[in-house]
Short mmCIF file of C-alpha atoms in Angstrom, two decimals:
data_model
loop_
_atom_site.label_atom_id
_atom_site.label_comp_id
_atom_site.label_asym_id
_atom_site.label_seq_id
_atom_site.Cartn_x
_atom_site.Cartn_y
_atom_site.Cartn_z
CA MET Y 504 -0.48 25.70 -10.60
CA LEU Y 505 2.86 23.98 -9.99
CA LYS Y 506 2.13 23.74 -6.24
CA GLY Y 507 -1.27 22.16 -6.94
CA LYS Y 508 0.37 19.57 -9.26
CA MET Y 509 3.00 18.76 -6.65
CA THR Y 510 0.38 18.32 -4.03
CA VAL Y 511 -1.57 15.90 -6.28
CA ASN Y 512 1.59 13.95 -6.98
CA PHE Y 513 2.41 13.77 -3.23
CA VAL Y 514 -1.05 12.60 -2.32
CA LYS Y 515 -0.89 9.98 -5.23
CA LYS Y 516 2.45 8.76 -3.91
CA PHE Y 517 1.07 8.71 -0.27
CA ASP Y 518 -1.90 6.67 -1.48
CA ASP Y 519 0.38 4.25 -3.28
CA GLU Y 520 2.46 3.74 -0.21
CA ILE Y 521 -0.63 3.08 1.93
CA PHE Y 522 -1.86 0.65 -0.74
CA ILE Y 523 1.57 -1.13 -0.83
CA ASP Y 524 1.64 -1.33 2.89
CA LYS Y 525 -1.85 -2.86 2.96
CA MET Y 526 -0.80 -5.42 0.36
CA LYS Y 527 2.16 -6.35 2.35
CA VAL Y 528 0.00 -6.89 5.42
CA TYR Y 529 -2.64 -8.94 3.45
CA PHE Y 530 0.19 -11.02 1.88
CA ARG Y 531 1.70 -11.72 5.32
CA VAL Y 532 -1.73 -12.75 6.80
CA TYR Y 533 -2.45 -14.85 3.67
CA ASN Y 534 0.97 -16.51 3.96
CA PHE Y 535 0.51 -17.16 7.56
CA LEU Y 536 -2.94 -18.72 7.09
CA TYR Y 537 -1.78 -20.74 4.13
CA LYS Y 538 1.12 -22.19 6.04
CA GLY Y 539 -1.12 -22.75 9.09
CA LEU Y 540 -3.57 -24.85 7.06
CA LEU Y 541 -0.96 -27.02 5.38
#
């Protein structure tokens, strides 16, 4: 039971990190395009 809960937490944390990485990439691209257009 505890192991399963830890696995879920690990996967959740992993997903969050991937999501944050994606947001950083999107933000960087958005910033780049925004500055390029101005």
